[in-house]
């Protein structure tokens, strides 16, 4: 349905506005307008990535010089683009483009012959018009025999805006001038006035028929609405309707079966409303069924059943294994997909397709993904303008004897590098990432055959290519947490982690025993690692203060004190990382930090993995913040109603976490420091002819499986083609057998092998790259280690896999990435303490040094500094002190 009106937003600041429509209120309306410019185009793509399905966004693209950017916006989910005349002429020739998604922008014109576009679906946007009456006259003149018209007035008023709506035009009004709470913001335009301007009721009492549906469009029931109930629903964000007998009806207020408003929209005739809601509790109907028409059916019922089974399946049962054993679930999906491919009759195809859907939805539920999420993705695909080749990819084409498309790794012309490319999400099965000739293989360069610039480009970290995009996403999140605290933190956790059942963002100590139930072997492994890490970090303690007499009568000292409040970020997402909780928590405990706060993204059911809870208990943490990403970093930096503000934030994370840490550490009002810019994991392996190929491949893959934004580098010293092939064969075979192979492929896509002539060149490249992890699988590895200038941690010899440093050896695995090993150390005991210096002078000491101090103060023209010494020396002279 076309928009009644369009709130105009600035994508760089719409999440942190202090007045007008906030992000939730914008979602109730569903449609927004914004301007894309060359300066914010990357942010525009990032915005679409996060909002497709939540907002229907209309982009003014008249300032964009690149037509490809315009098409890419449409391809990425923009509902419509407002274009100039030259852009329109170019777009007319774009294949697969629905011109109904194009609006011609006309500035300051009211004498337009609207009929020029009568035979096309192209809309018209009138803006910069100072006389609203002229617009109204124009619209009346052409009636309904005109294309869709959007109008932005220089000085909007409630009356003019309503008049435009009544004339079936769409006014565009800044979101900061609109409100869902007229009492709290009396100077702003109430959204309800505009939303109901064209409402039609065929009832004597004026009530509006209202169909209530879930996010999938399944009808829950039929109710009535009034202007008062719609206004209250927008204000509260709940399902509020008009009872014909009892007045305002707050759905679920007495039963607890409340509704969260998602969106409100009209039918084509504006005589029936649809409220899209998230139903809580037993269901919509007073008979405790999901809908007033009975229970759910089909996919909705299957989703409800699987969600219930995930919550209640007995431990060890087939159902529990299905949700908790990725290998079993993968095997079932592959089995059923193969049977569907082999099915022939109508009945066979129907039955096998049902099985595929059952296990595919089981995969979704296990990962916290809902049918609503899937359908949003399908909707996004339906608006694609660009068309990629429909060939099978990689090994699937090989298996069926196809040759087309197996090596297609190039992006379509002009395809924007999206931020999602650097997020830790697996590659889809038909994505060619990481494949080379049907094999999982890294790019290879021989350094003597390419330029130094080529080598440097090959070693560029993937996330370094999109820093501006990342900052553009992270800044609004941080501002939102600062301003709205717990409410914003919970919203982001609900959105990104799908943990919609969470009502508090913090789990406080003492932690319940039932949240720490672990197999004995896991407890033993944690306890062994805990003790090794404790020993190594306890050995770093300074036994006594440093004290030096710099000259007679002058004693300078330095002593250590623990940082009082520390926030420890433990990544979640695609892997459970209790080892990081150990690496951060144990040194904090050893240092004596008084308040230890962990932060980690929860699972979809709102819980934290028991390993992390157990470690938090062991290190004496006061709480666990149930959030991830930049939102968790912001909560730790500034504090919220429930989250303790900390003095230092430590811990690794993806590039959103790293960007968040950098931003808050540069904000003097936050008063927080960070350990280092620790981002996506990376490893550099140096191998010569003595290296065992299977060892080399396993070390590379141990980091590649962390996330698609990880990077692994092999520097092969003097290896022959046969020796290189042996390593590549091992890498393909081992990677193909990994359960996280689709994540590995994403990392391999931007990983590289460099072939050098000698160890000196290899070490020069390594020191330039400054890896987080450096593995030396070379002859005389201990001697080569002496050549290391820049690295987070070094693993020496064939029997020292990086994994031992990750878990149990005792060294810390929270290390600098992005090449910051040139300036930063990894986490150690010193990361949790600050050093305070002191000076103590006797009278003789001041006599000894006073002349030098006064002379330097004189040079710097700081007279008060000089006098602080001279007054004392004069006093000594007078009193004989």
PDB file of C-alpha atoms in Angstrom, residues 92 122 182 187 262 311 378 418 420 454 462 516 606 608 633 635 675 784 805 870:
ATOM      1  CA  UNK A  92      14.571   3.997 -18.769  1.00  0.00           C
ATOM      2  CA  UNK A 122       6.898   7.093 -12.854  1.00  0.00           C
ATOM      3  CA  UNK A 182       1.056  15.148  21.283  1.00  0.00           C
ATOM      4  CA  UNK A 187       4.570  21.873  19.149  1.00  0.00           C
ATOM      5  CA  UNK A 262       5.164  -3.585  14.526  1.00  0.00           C
ATOM      6  CA  UNK A 311      12.666 -25.198  24.744  1.00  0.00           C
ATOM      7  CA  UNK A 378      12.807 -13.193   0.310  1.00  0.00           C
ATOM      8  CA  UNK A 418      28.572  -4.158   1.478  1.00  0.00           C
ATOM      9  CA  UNK A 420      27.836  -7.512   5.553  1.00  0.00           C
ATOM     10  CA  UNK A 454      50.811  -5.870  -5.269  1.00  0.00           C
ATOM     11  CA  UNK A 462      39.489  -7.109   4.676  1.00  0.00           C
ATOM     12  CA  UNK A 516      26.621 -23.355  35.293  1.00  0.00           C
ATOM     13  CA  UNK A 606      18.210 -15.136  26.175  1.00  0.00           C
ATOM     14  CA  UNK A 608      24.485 -17.203  28.223  1.00  0.00           C
ATOM     15  CA  UNK A 633      30.785  -1.427  24.358  1.00  0.00           C
ATOM     16  CA  UNK A 635      26.839   0.368  27.745  1.00  0.00           C
ATOM     17  CA  UNK A 675      43.295  -2.417  25.893  1.00  0.00           C
ATOM     18  CA  UNK A 784      64.411 -17.055  13.762  1.00  0.00           C
ATOM     19  CA  UNK A 805      47.956 -20.219  23.241  1.00  0.00           C
ATOM     20  CA  UNK A 870      62.403  30.283  44.918  1.00  0.00           C
TER      21      UNK A 870
END
